[in-house]
Amino acid sequence: MNWKNTFAPLRVKPTDALPDLMLTHLDNWGAITAVGADKKSYLQGQVTCDVVSLQSQQSTFGAHCDAKGKVWSVFRLFHHHDGYAMFQPVSAIEAELRELKKYAIFSKIELTHSQDVALGVMGNGADAYINSLSNSEGDVRAIEGGTAVRISAQRWLLLLNEDHAAQLVSQSEAVKADATLWTRFDIEEAIPVIERSEQSEHIPQAVNVQALGGISFSKGCYTGQETVARAKYRGINKRAMYIVRGDVNEPLSTDEAQQMERSVGDNWRSAGHLMAHYTFSDNSAIGLIVLPNNLEAGTELRLTAQPNTRWVIEALPYSLDDE
């Protein structure tokens, strides 16, 4: 059996306990790799995070913007082999790589769409499993075939060549769940997921990059910096990304955008679309959406295609301050 066909949906309710160790193939995720003598200085002048200060055992969020400060990509940056990897949704990579390469001809750097395989390790047993693959410590570890990166308390990313990924999956006794479970964790942890449809739509603060430590306000210039700085110091940003939860009549499709509306008195107005969503087995669902950051507490939302549903905004797991 092809190892890529061993992952199945794990249908659970919000309150169900999850298995201690789960493994998934993140087939909708990938990475851009950067190698070469100028990799550090080039990326430092392109992205919002501080590449120069990033230690080998650390990862950081970051964003790459256009000249107007709109986001091409939100990524997790870490050391990988002899360079850097920028982990992000596959659908964003084509445009992001094109934009990131614009000035690379003047520097000693090679930027490529990595062919490495992304696997996700989840559950209470994730740390112990990673320790079995590596004798080192830290949130980023070199392992056989690639790199292991801590995402959160119960989640690790593995970026591996395909041979080692196949071997690891075939030998693992973990529950093999499909990648929708990874999306659930991203939503619950309020991690922005910038797919192709979201590119060049938001400034970094509108998708909470500052709250995740992905913007350095003390580093040198980078593309879009003026807009990002004005959003902090002049308060021009009026939007933020929120977790929303509600009911559904049927599981939400990933093949089309899920539009939402918000209540305004007795009426409903467009609220945008879910940038990510996950449906539980009890016909409830969660999602991420960018909304005005001054909405009244208790504002109701609904799915445009399912107008009898009701959704609410939930508390974020972090502060939106960037201090």
PDB file of C-alpha atoms in Angstrom:
ATOM      1  CA  MET A   1       0.000   0.000   0.000  1.00  0.00           C
ATOM      2  CA  ASN A   2       1.190   3.528  -0.822  1.00  0.00           C
ATOM      3  CA  TRP A   3       2.064   5.188   2.498  1.00  0.00           C
ATOM      4  CA  LYS A   4       0.182   8.320   1.438  1.00  0.00           C
ATOM      5  CA  ASN A   5      -3.088   6.355   1.431  1.00  0.00           C
ATOM      6  CA  THR A   6      -2.893   5.245   5.068  1.00  0.00           C
ATOM      7  CA  PHE A   7      -4.398   8.439   6.551  1.00  0.00           C
ATOM      8  CA  ALA A   8      -8.130   8.608   7.317  1.00  0.00           C
ATOM      9  CA  PRO A   9     -10.517  11.183   8.810  1.00  0.00           C
ATOM     10  CA  LEU A  10     -10.739  11.118  12.602  1.00  0.00           C
ATOM     11  CA  ARG A  11     -14.343  12.058  13.314  1.00  0.00           C
ATOM     12  CA  VAL A  12     -14.672  13.473  16.827  1.00  0.00           C
ATOM     13  CA  LYS A  13     -16.822  15.800  18.891  1.00  0.00           C
ATOM     14  CA  PRO A  14     -15.263  18.928  20.433  1.00  0.00           C
ATOM     15  CA  THR A  15     -15.156  17.301  23.877  1.00  0.00           C
ATOM     16  CA  ASP A  16     -13.801  13.900  22.776  1.00  0.00           C
ATOM     17  CA  ALA A  17     -10.358  12.924  24.014  1.00  0.00           C
ATOM     18  CA  LEU A  18      -7.853  12.543  21.201  1.00  0.00           C
ATOM     19  CA  PRO A  19      -5.389   9.642  20.854  1.00  0.00           C
ATOM     20  CA  ASP A  20      -2.063  10.131  22.628  1.00  0.00           C
ATOM     21  CA  LEU A  21      -0.118  10.013  19.369  1.00  0.00           C
ATOM     22  CA  MET A  22      -1.346  10.964  15.905  1.00  0.00           C
ATOM     23  CA  LEU A  23       0.489  11.320  12.613  1.00  0.00           C
ATOM     24  CA  THR A  24      -0.693  13.091   9.484  1.00  0.00           C
ATOM     25  CA  HIS A  25       0.573  13.817   5.980  1.00  0.00           C
ATOM     26  CA  LEU A  26       0.362  17.561   5.385  1.00  0.00           C
ATOM     27  CA  ASP A  27      -0.111  17.258   1.643  1.00  0.00           C
ATOM     28  CA  ASN A  28      -1.531  20.791   1.344  1.00  0.00           C
ATOM     29  CA  TRP A  29       1.538  22.293   3.025  1.00  0.00           C
ATOM     30  CA  GLY A  30       5.046  22.825   1.757  1.00  0.00           C
ATOM     31  CA  ALA A  31       8.108  24.994   2.084  1.00  0.00           C
ATOM     32  CA  ILE A  32      10.326  27.418   0.240  1.00  0.00           C
ATOM     33  CA  THR A  33      13.999  26.812   0.982  1.00  0.00           C
ATOM     34  CA  ALA A  34      16.728  29.438   0.904  1.00  0.00           C
ATOM     35  CA  VAL A  35      20.434  28.533   0.599  1.00  0.00           C
ATOM     36  CA  GLY A  36      23.544  30.463  -0.356  1.00  0.00           C
ATOM     37  CA  ALA A  37      26.017  32.901   1.168  1.00  0.00           C
ATOM     38  CA  ASP A  38      23.511  35.787   1.220  1.00  0.00           C
ATOM     39  CA  LYS A  39      20.475  33.836   2.467  1.00  0.00           C
ATOM     40  CA  LYS A  40      20.344  35.553   5.855  1.00  0.00           C
ATOM     41  CA  SER A  41      20.845  39.125   4.648  1.00  0.00           C
ATOM     42  CA  TYR A  42      18.525  38.711   1.668  1.00  0.00           C
ATOM     43  CA  LEU A  43      15.638  37.356   3.712  1.00  0.00           C
ATOM     44  CA  GLN A  44      16.259  39.991   6.380  1.00  0.00           C
ATOM     45  CA  GLY A  45      15.478  42.666   3.786  1.00  0.00           C
ATOM     46  CA  GLN A  46      12.348  40.939   2.532  1.00  0.00           C
ATOM     47  CA  VAL A  47      10.308  39.669   5.488  1.00  0.00           C
ATOM     48  CA  THR A  48       8.790  41.072   8.695  1.00  0.00           C
ATOM     49  CA  CYS A  49      10.606  38.822  11.180  1.00  0.00           C
ATOM     50  CA  ASP A  50      14.190  39.162  12.400  1.00  0.00           C
ATOM     51  CA  VAL A  51      16.115  36.524  10.450  1.00  0.00           C
ATOM     52  CA  VAL A  52      19.518  37.648  11.764  1.00  0.00           C
ATOM     53  CA  SER A  53      18.679  36.852  15.388  1.00  0.00           C
ATOM     54  CA  LEU A  54      17.055  33.464  14.687  1.00  0.00           C
ATOM     55  CA  GLN A  55      19.027  30.739  16.437  1.00  0.00           C
ATOM     56  CA  SER A  56      19.406  27.219  15.059  1.00  0.00           C
ATOM     57  CA  GLN A  57      17.090  25.752  17.704  1.00  0.00           C
ATOM     58  CA  GLN A  58      14.350  28.363  17.197  1.00  0.00           C
ATOM     59  CA  SER A  59      11.551  28.975  14.715  1.00  0.00           C
ATOM     60  CA  THR A  60       9.581  32.151  14.139  1.00  0.00           C
ATOM     61  CA  PHE A  61       6.483  33.312  12.352  1.00  0.00           C
ATOM     62  CA  GLY A  62       6.950  35.899   9.643  1.00  0.00           C
ATOM     63  CA  ALA A  63       5.213  37.522   6.699  1.00  0.00           C
ATOM     64  CA  HIS A  64       6.344  38.612   3.250  1.00  0.00           C
ATOM     65  CA  CYS A  65       4.505  41.663   1.922  1.00  0.00           C
ATOM     66  CA  ASP A  66       4.124  43.610  -1.278  1.00  0.00           C
ATOM     67  CA  ALA A  67       5.137  47.268  -1.479  1.00  0.00           C
ATOM     68  CA  LYS A  68       1.754  48.309  -0.034  1.00  0.00           C
ATOM     69  CA  GLY A  69       2.195  46.070   2.991  1.00  0.00           C
ATOM     70  CA  LYS A  70      -0.281  43.401   1.858  1.00  0.00           C
ATOM     71  CA  VAL A  71       0.683  39.835   2.693  1.00  0.00           C
ATOM     72  CA  TRP A  72       1.910  37.402   0.059  1.00  0.00           C
ATOM     73  CA  SER A  73       2.693  34.777   2.643  1.00  0.00           C
ATOM     74  CA  VAL A  74       2.594  34.034   6.353  1.00  0.00           C
ATOM     75  CA  PHE A  75       5.133  31.335   7.158  1.00  0.00           C
ATOM     76  CA  ARG A  76       7.057  29.598   9.899  1.00  0.00           C
ATOM     77  CA  LEU A  77      10.799  30.148   9.368  1.00  0.00           C
ATOM     78  CA  PHE A  78      13.467  27.771  10.679  1.00  0.00           C
ATOM     79  CA  HIS A  79      16.921  26.433   9.898  1.00  0.00           C
ATOM     80  CA  HIS A  80      16.728  23.395   7.604  1.00  0.00           C
ATOM     81  CA  HIS A  81      19.774  21.483   6.330  1.00  0.00           C
ATOM     82  CA  ASP A  82      22.272  24.175   5.220  1.00  0.00           C
ATOM     83  CA  GLY A  83      19.726  26.975   4.823  1.00  0.00           C
ATOM     84  CA  TYR A  84      16.272  28.132   5.851  1.00  0.00           C
ATOM     85  CA  ALA A  85      12.773  26.761   5.266  1.00  0.00           C
ATOM     86  CA  MET A  86       9.619  28.887   5.078  1.00  0.00           C
ATOM     87  CA  PHE A  87       6.707  26.534   5.871  1.00  0.00           C
ATOM     88  CA  GLN A  88       3.338  27.585   4.401  1.00  0.00           C
ATOM     89  CA  PRO A  89       0.305  26.330   2.430  1.00  0.00           C
ATOM     90  CA  VAL A  90       1.274  24.874  -0.950  1.00  0.00           C
ATOM     91  CA  SER A  91      -1.310  26.979  -2.786  1.00  0.00           C
ATOM     92  CA  ALA A  92       0.521  30.172  -1.749  1.00  0.00           C
ATOM     93  CA  ILE A  93       3.986  29.073  -2.831  1.00  0.00           C
ATOM     94  CA  GLU A  94       3.858  29.814  -6.568  1.00  0.00           C
ATOM     95  CA  ALA A  95       3.067  33.524  -6.163  1.00  0.00           C
ATOM     96  CA  GLU A  96       5.160  33.872  -3.015  1.00  0.00           C
ATOM     97  CA  LEU A  97       8.225  32.337  -4.671  1.00  0.00           C
ATOM     98  CA  ARG A  98       7.840  34.595  -7.704  1.00  0.00           C
ATOM     99  CA  GLU A  99       7.670  37.701  -5.523  1.00  0.00           C
ATOM    100  CA  LEU A 100      10.437  36.581  -3.183  1.00  0.00           C
ATOM    101  CA  LYS A 101      12.789  35.997  -6.143  1.00  0.00           C
ATOM    102  CA  LYS A 102      12.317  39.476  -7.662  1.00  0.00           C
ATOM    103  CA  TYR A 103      15.637  40.861  -6.426  1.00  0.00           C
ATOM    104  CA  ALA A 104      17.478  37.595  -5.823  1.00  0.00           C
ATOM    105  CA  ILE A 105      19.517  37.955  -9.018  1.00  0.00           C
ATOM    106  CA  PHE A 106      21.652  40.519  -7.187  1.00  0.00           C
ATOM    107  CA  SER A 107      22.434  38.189  -4.270  1.00  0.00           C
ATOM    108  CA  LYS A 108      24.079  34.833  -3.701  1.00  0.00           C
ATOM    109  CA  ILE A 109      20.903  32.972  -2.798  1.00  0.00           C
ATOM    110  CA  GLU A 110      18.896  30.115  -4.249  1.00  0.00           C
ATOM    111  CA  LEU A 111      15.177  30.056  -3.508  1.00  0.00           C
ATOM    112  CA  THR A 112      13.263  26.891  -4.429  1.00  0.00           C
ATOM    113  CA  HIS A 113       9.998  25.105  -3.770  1.00  0.00           C
ATOM    114  CA  SER A 114      11.190  22.252  -1.571  1.00  0.00           C
ATOM    115  CA  GLN A 115      10.354  18.686  -2.569  1.00  0.00           C
ATOM    116  CA  ASP A 116      10.491  17.565   1.054  1.00  0.00           C
ATOM    117  CA  VAL A 117       7.420  15.944   2.598  1.00  0.00           C
ATOM    118  CA  ALA A 118       5.630  17.586   5.525  1.00  0.00           C
ATOM    119  CA  LEU A 119       4.321  15.331   8.303  1.00  0.00           C
ATOM    120  CA  GLY A 120       2.505  16.433  11.440  1.00  0.00           C
ATOM    121  CA  VAL A 121       2.900  14.752  14.844  1.00  0.00           C
ATOM    122  CA  MET A 122       0.159  15.480  17.373  1.00  0.00           C
ATOM    123  CA  GLY A 123      -0.973  14.441  20.847  1.00  0.00           C
ATOM    124  CA  ASN A 124       0.241  14.080  24.429  1.00  0.00           C
ATOM    125  CA  GLY A 125       2.880  11.642  23.212  1.00  0.00           C
ATOM    126  CA  ALA A 126       4.325  13.948  20.559  1.00  0.00           C
ATOM    127  CA  ASP A 127       7.327  15.093  22.621  1.00  0.00           C
ATOM    128  CA  ALA A 128       8.301  11.544  23.539  1.00  0.00           C
ATOM    129  CA  TYR A 129       8.028  10.498  19.915  1.00  0.00           C
ATOM    130  CA  ILE A 130      10.276  13.359  18.753  1.00  0.00           C
ATOM    131  CA  ASN A 131      12.769  12.498  21.484  1.00  0.00           C
ATOM    132  CA  SER A 132      12.938   8.989  20.026  1.00  0.00           C
ATOM    133  CA  LEU A 133      13.992  10.490  16.685  1.00  0.00           C
ATOM    134  CA  SER A 134      16.534  12.959  18.066  1.00  0.00           C
ATOM    135  CA  ASN A 135      19.115  13.125  20.832  1.00  0.00           C
ATOM    136  CA  SER A 136      19.232  16.914  20.727  1.00  0.00           C
ATOM    137  CA  GLU A 137      17.076  19.509  22.470  1.00  0.00           C
ATOM    138  CA  GLY A 138      15.306  22.661  21.376  1.00  0.00           C
ATOM    139  CA  ASP A 139      12.289  23.593  19.299  1.00  0.00           C
ATOM    140  CA  VAL A 140      14.096  22.888  16.018  1.00  0.00           C
ATOM    141  CA  ARG A 141      16.095  19.679  15.698  1.00  0.00           C
ATOM    142  CA  ALA A 142      17.984  18.042  12.872  1.00  0.00           C
ATOM    143  CA  ILE A 143      16.764  14.454  12.498  1.00  0.00           C
ATOM    144  CA  GLU A 144      17.552  11.722  10.006  1.00  0.00           C
ATOM    145  CA  GLY A 145      16.226  12.864   6.643  1.00  0.00           C
ATOM    146  CA  GLY A 146      15.281  16.397   7.634  1.00  0.00           C
ATOM    147  CA  THR A 147      14.111  18.615  10.485  1.00  0.00           C
ATOM    148  CA  ALA A 148      11.657  18.448  13.392  1.00  0.00           C
ATOM    149  CA  VAL A 149      10.002  21.725  14.477  1.00  0.00           C
ATOM    150  CA  ARG A 150       7.845  22.294  17.555  1.00  0.00           C
ATOM    151  CA  ILE A 151       4.569  24.011  16.621  1.00  0.00           C
ATOM    152  CA  SER A 152       2.897  24.046  20.033  1.00  0.00           C
ATOM    153  CA  ALA A 153       2.688  22.051  23.266  1.00  0.00           C
ATOM    154  CA  GLN A 154       1.320  18.920  21.583  1.00  0.00           C
ATOM    155  CA  ARG A 155       2.337  19.426  17.973  1.00  0.00           C
ATOM    156  CA  TRP A 156       5.494  18.987  15.867  1.00  0.00           C
ATOM    157  CA  LEU A 157       6.197  19.428  12.173  1.00  0.00           C
ATOM    158  CA  LEU A 158       8.536  17.032  10.354  1.00  0.00           C
ATOM    159  CA  LEU A 159      10.052  18.179   7.045  1.00  0.00           C
ATOM    160  CA  LEU A 160      11.697  15.126   5.494  1.00  0.00           C
ATOM    161  CA  ASN A 161      12.839  13.722   2.187  1.00  0.00           C
ATOM    162  CA  GLU A 162      10.295  11.291   0.787  1.00  0.00           C
ATOM    163  CA  ASP A 163      12.263   8.107   1.511  1.00  0.00           C
ATOM    164  CA  HIS A 164      12.573   8.906   5.200  1.00  0.00           C
ATOM    165  CA  ALA A 165       8.962  10.106   5.387  1.00  0.00           C
ATOM    166  CA  ALA A 166       7.732   6.826   3.880  1.00  0.00           C
ATOM    167  CA  GLN A 167       9.882   4.812   6.260  1.00  0.00           C
ATOM    168  CA  LEU A 168       8.732   6.767   9.290  1.00  0.00           C
ATOM    169  CA  VAL A 169       5.032   6.439   8.404  1.00  0.00           C
ATOM    170  CA  SER A 170       5.303   2.699   7.738  1.00  0.00           C
ATOM    171  CA  GLN A 171       7.071   2.060  11.046  1.00  0.00           C
ATOM    172  CA  SER A 172       4.950   4.342  13.243  1.00  0.00           C
ATOM    173  CA  GLU A 173       2.224   2.924  15.472  1.00  0.00           C
ATOM    174  CA  ALA A 174       0.567   6.343  15.780  1.00  0.00           C
ATOM    175  CA  VAL A 175      -3.058   6.846  14.747  1.00  0.00           C
ATOM    176  CA  LYS A 176      -2.833   8.031  11.136  1.00  0.00           C
ATOM    177  CA  ALA A 177      -5.332  10.879  10.725  1.00  0.00           C
ATOM    178  CA  ASP A 178      -5.905  13.040   7.671  1.00  0.00           C
ATOM    179  CA  ALA A 179      -4.685  16.629   7.561  1.00  0.00           C
ATOM    180  CA  THR A 180      -8.010  18.167   8.615  1.00  0.00           C
ATOM    181  CA  LEU A 181      -7.012  17.455  12.222  1.00  0.00           C
ATOM    182  CA  TRP A 182      -3.942  19.676  11.751  1.00  0.00           C
ATOM    183  CA  THR A 183      -6.301  22.396  10.537  1.00  0.00           C
ATOM    184  CA  ARG A 184      -8.336  22.012  13.728  1.00  0.00           C
ATOM    185  CA  PHE A 185      -5.226  22.697  15.810  1.00  0.00           C
ATOM    186  CA  ASP A 186      -4.316  25.703  13.641  1.00  0.00           C
ATOM    187  CA  ILE A 187      -7.775  27.158  14.231  1.00  0.00           C
ATOM    188  CA  GLU A 188      -7.814  26.506  17.976  1.00  0.00           C
ATOM    189  CA  GLU A 189      -4.343  28.056  18.249  1.00  0.00           C
ATOM    190  CA  ALA A 190      -5.418  30.953  15.963  1.00  0.00           C
ATOM    191  CA  ILE A 191      -2.571  30.488  13.496  1.00  0.00           C
ATOM    192  CA  PRO A 192      -3.241  32.344  10.208  1.00  0.00           C
ATOM    193  CA  VAL A 193      -3.550  30.150   7.128  1.00  0.00           C
ATOM    194  CA  ILE A 194      -2.854  32.244   4.028  1.00  0.00           C
ATOM    195  CA  GLU A 195      -3.905  30.254   0.965  1.00  0.00           C
ATOM    196  CA  ARG A 196      -3.731  31.554  -2.606  1.00  0.00           C
ATOM    197  CA  SER A 197      -7.177  33.171  -2.272  1.00  0.00           C
ATOM    198  CA  GLU A 198      -5.987  35.278   0.698  1.00  0.00           C
ATOM    199  CA  GLN A 199      -2.808  36.605  -0.905  1.00  0.00           C
ATOM    200  CA  SER A 200      -2.381  40.380  -1.221  1.00  0.00           C
ATOM    201  CA  GLU A 201      -5.583  40.945   0.804  1.00  0.00           C
ATOM    202  CA  HIS A 202      -4.439  41.752   4.348  1.00  0.00           C
ATOM    203  CA  ILE A 203      -1.672  43.604   6.142  1.00  0.00           C
ATOM    204  CA  PRO A 204       0.189  41.414   8.662  1.00  0.00           C
ATOM    205  CA  GLN A 205      -1.582  42.864  11.725  1.00  0.00           C
ATOM    206  CA  ALA A 206      -4.986  42.012  10.222  1.00  0.00           C
ATOM    207  CA  VAL A 207      -4.059  38.318  10.497  1.00  0.00           C
ATOM    208  CA  ASN A 208      -2.414  38.677  13.935  1.00  0.00           C
ATOM    209  CA  VAL A 209       1.201  38.171  12.830  1.00  0.00           C
ATOM    210  CA  GLN A 210       2.376  40.714  15.445  1.00  0.00           C
ATOM    211  CA  ALA A 211       0.647  38.766  18.231  1.00  0.00           C
ATOM    212  CA  LEU A 212       2.523  35.627  17.200  1.00  0.00           C
ATOM    213  CA  GLY A 213       5.915  37.333  17.356  1.00  0.00           C
ATOM    214  CA  GLY A 214       6.259  37.500  13.588  1.00  0.00           C
ATOM    215  CA  ILE A 215       7.040  41.227  13.225  1.00  0.00           C
ATOM    216  CA  SER A 216      10.232  42.939  14.359  1.00  0.00           C
ATOM    217  CA  PHE A 217       9.766  46.687  14.793  1.00  0.00           C
ATOM    218  CA  SER A 218      13.472  47.240  15.466  1.00  0.00           C
ATOM    219  CA  LYS A 219      15.106  45.547  12.459  1.00  0.00           C
ATOM    220  CA  GLY A 220      16.106  47.354   9.267  1.00  0.00           C
ATOM    221  CA  CYS A 221      14.001  48.047   6.206  1.00  0.00           C
ATOM    222  CA  TYR A 222      11.987  45.410   4.374  1.00  0.00           C
ATOM    223  CA  THR A 223       9.303  45.423   1.707  1.00  0.00           C
ATOM    224  CA  GLY A 224       6.054  46.904   3.033  1.00  0.00           C
ATOM    225  CA  GLN A 225       7.635  48.151   6.264  1.00  0.00           C
ATOM    226  CA  GLU A 226       6.071  51.619   6.088  1.00  0.00           C
ATOM    227  CA  THR A 227       2.537  50.239   6.127  1.00  0.00           C
ATOM    228  CA  VAL A 228       3.335  47.757   8.902  1.00  0.00           C
ATOM    229  CA  ALA A 229       4.897  50.514  11.025  1.00  0.00           C
ATOM    230  CA  ARG A 230       1.961  52.879  10.482  1.00  0.00           C
ATOM    231  CA  ALA A 231      -0.432  50.143  11.574  1.00  0.00           C
ATOM    232  CA  LYS A 232       1.432  49.945  14.886  1.00  0.00           C
ATOM    233  CA  TYR A 233       2.274  53.544  15.621  1.00  0.00           C
ATOM    234  CA  ARG A 234      -0.692  55.338  14.052  1.00  0.00           C
ATOM    235  CA  GLY A 235      -3.370  52.739  14.699  1.00  0.00           C
ATOM    236  CA  ILE A 236      -4.490  52.494  11.053  1.00  0.00           C
ATOM    237  CA  ASN A 237      -5.288  48.792  11.227  1.00  0.00           C
ATOM    238  CA  LYS A 238      -8.993  48.185  11.854  1.00  0.00           C
ATOM    239  CA  ARG A 239      -9.137  44.420  11.386  1.00  0.00           C
ATOM    240  CA  ALA A 240      -8.016  41.248  13.139  1.00  0.00           C
ATOM    241  CA  MET A 241      -8.344  37.494  12.737  1.00  0.00           C
ATOM    242  CA  TYR A 242     -10.757  35.691  15.070  1.00  0.00           C
ATOM    243  CA  ILE A 243     -11.830  32.171  15.968  1.00  0.00           C
ATOM    244  CA  VAL A 244     -15.524  31.570  15.308  1.00  0.00           C
ATOM    245  CA  ARG A 245     -17.688  28.613  16.292  1.00  0.00           C
ATOM    246  CA  GLY A 246     -21.192  27.551  15.332  1.00  0.00           C
ATOM    247  CA  ASP A 247     -23.495  24.898  13.949  1.00  0.00           C
ATOM    248  CA  VAL A 248     -23.770  23.524  10.413  1.00  0.00           C
ATOM    249  CA  ASN A 249     -26.481  21.712   8.496  1.00  0.00           C
ATOM    250  CA  GLU A 250     -23.852  19.624   6.737  1.00  0.00           C
ATOM    251  CA  PRO A 251     -20.046  19.401   6.819  1.00  0.00           C
ATOM    252  CA  LEU A 252     -18.361  22.418   5.250  1.00  0.00           C
ATOM    253  CA  SER A 253     -16.779  21.803   1.865  1.00  0.00           C
ATOM    254  CA  THR A 254     -13.156  22.785   1.267  1.00  0.00           C
ATOM    255  CA  ASP A 255     -13.769  23.137  -2.480  1.00  0.00           C
ATOM    256  CA  GLU A 256     -15.444  26.538  -2.237  1.00  0.00           C
ATOM    257  CA  ALA A 257     -15.197  29.621  -0.041  1.00  0.00           C
ATOM    258  CA  GLN A 258     -17.480  29.610   2.987  1.00  0.00           C
ATOM    259  CA  GLN A 259     -19.013  33.082   3.098  1.00  0.00           C
ATOM    260  CA  MET A 260     -20.270  34.507   6.378  1.00  0.00           C
ATOM    261  CA  GLU A 261     -22.612  37.317   7.412  1.00  0.00           C
ATOM    262  CA  ARG A 262     -22.827  39.280  10.675  1.00  0.00           C
ATOM    263  CA  SER A 263     -25.894  40.658  12.383  1.00  0.00           C
ATOM    264  CA  VAL A 264     -26.465  44.411  12.265  1.00  0.00           C
ATOM    265  CA  GLY A 265     -29.674  45.167  14.153  1.00  0.00           C
ATOM    266  CA  ASP A 266     -32.382  43.142  12.444  1.00  0.00           C
ATOM    267  CA  ASN A 267     -30.331  42.798   9.253  1.00  0.00           C
ATOM    268  CA  TRP A 268     -27.363  40.809   8.036  1.00  0.00           C
ATOM    269  CA  ARG A 269     -24.276  42.118   6.246  1.00  0.00           C
ATOM    270  CA  SER A 270     -21.400  40.356   4.548  1.00  0.00           C
ATOM    271  CA  ALA A 271     -18.586  39.521   6.975  1.00  0.00           C
ATOM    272  CA  GLY A 272     -16.120  37.887   4.586  1.00  0.00           C
ATOM    273  CA  HIS A 273     -15.183  34.240   4.334  1.00  0.00           C
ATOM    274  CA  LEU A 274     -13.569  31.597   6.513  1.00  0.00           C
ATOM    275  CA  MET A 275      -9.842  31.290   5.788  1.00  0.00           C
ATOM    276  CA  ALA A 276      -9.868  27.847   7.439  1.00  0.00           C
ATOM    277  CA  HIS A 277     -12.549  25.636   8.967  1.00  0.00           C
ATOM    278  CA  TYR A 278     -13.077  22.254  10.624  1.00  0.00           C
ATOM    279  CA  THR A 279     -16.336  20.325  11.087  1.00  0.00           C
ATOM    280  CA  PHE A 280     -16.882  18.067  14.109  1.00  0.00           C
ATOM    281  CA  SER A 281     -18.987  14.908  14.106  1.00  0.00           C
ATOM    282  CA  ASP A 282     -21.828  16.587  16.068  1.00  0.00           C
ATOM    283  CA  ASN A 283     -22.579  19.131  13.299  1.00  0.00           C
ATOM    284  CA  SER A 284     -20.649  21.909  14.988  1.00  0.00           C
ATOM    285  CA  ALA A 285     -17.706  23.669  13.376  1.00  0.00           C
ATOM    286  CA  ILE A 286     -14.918  26.166  14.001  1.00  0.00           C
ATOM    287  CA  GLY A 287     -13.108  28.545  11.694  1.00  0.00           C
ATOM    288  CA  LEU A 288     -10.821  31.533  11.286  1.00  0.00           C
ATOM    289  CA  ILE A 289     -12.046  34.800   9.788  1.00  0.00           C
ATOM    290  CA  VAL A 290     -10.794  38.374   9.476  1.00  0.00           C
ATOM    291  CA  LEU A 291     -13.313  40.835  10.942  1.00  0.00           C
ATOM    292  CA  PRO A 292     -13.426  44.481  12.063  1.00  0.00           C
ATOM    293  CA  ASN A 293     -11.628  44.684  15.397  1.00  0.00           C
ATOM    294  CA  ASN A 294     -14.296  46.906  16.973  1.00  0.00           C
ATOM    295  CA  LEU A 295     -17.305  44.568  16.764  1.00  0.00           C
ATOM    296  CA  GLU A 296     -19.581  44.541  19.773  1.00  0.00           C
ATOM    297  CA  ALA A 297     -19.276  41.620  22.140  1.00  0.00           C
ATOM    298  CA  GLY A 298     -21.843  38.964  21.330  1.00  0.00           C
ATOM    299  CA  THR A 299     -22.148  39.832  17.620  1.00  0.00           C
ATOM    300  CA  GLU A 300     -23.861  36.926  15.878  1.00  0.00           C
ATOM    301  CA  LEU A 301     -22.696  35.461  12.588  1.00  0.00           C
ATOM    302  CA  ARG A 302     -24.113  32.921  10.180  1.00  0.00           C
ATOM    303  CA  LEU A 303     -23.079  31.013   7.088  1.00  0.00           C
ATOM    304  CA  THR A 304     -24.445  32.728   3.986  1.00  0.00           C
ATOM    305  CA  ALA A 305     -25.264  29.375   2.383  1.00  0.00           C
ATOM    306  CA  GLN A 306     -26.859  28.084   5.616  1.00  0.00           C
ATOM    307  CA  PRO A 307     -28.771  31.117   6.967  1.00  0.00           C
ATOM    308  CA  ASN A 308     -30.394  29.236   9.830  1.00  0.00           C
ATOM    309  CA  THR A 309     -26.995  28.595  11.433  1.00  0.00           C
ATOM    310  CA  ARG A 310     -25.621  30.767  14.233  1.00  0.00           C
ATOM    311  CA  TRP A 311     -21.969  31.392  15.004  1.00  0.00           C
ATOM    312  CA  VAL A 312     -20.154  33.379  17.713  1.00  0.00           C
ATOM    313  CA  ILE A 313     -16.702  34.849  18.132  1.00  0.00           C
ATOM    314  CA  GLU A 314     -14.517  32.996  20.631  1.00  0.00           C
ATOM    315  CA  ALA A 315     -11.633  34.252  22.749  1.00  0.00           C
ATOM    316  CA  LEU A 316      -8.196  34.139  21.175  1.00  0.00           C
ATOM    317  CA  PRO A 317      -5.442  32.146  22.926  1.00  0.00           C
ATOM    318  CA  TYR A 318      -3.171  35.202  22.868  1.00  0.00           C
ATOM    319  CA  SER A 319      -3.302  38.988  23.168  1.00  0.00           C
ATOM    320  CA  LEU A 320      -3.492  41.103  20.024  1.00  0.00           C
ATOM    321  CA  ASP A 321      -0.935  43.521  21.463  1.00  0.00           C
ATOM    322  CA  ASP A 322       2.445  43.574  19.760  1.00  0.00           C
ATOM    323  CA  GLU A 323       4.519  44.604  22.741  1.00  0.00           C
TER     324      GLU A 323
END
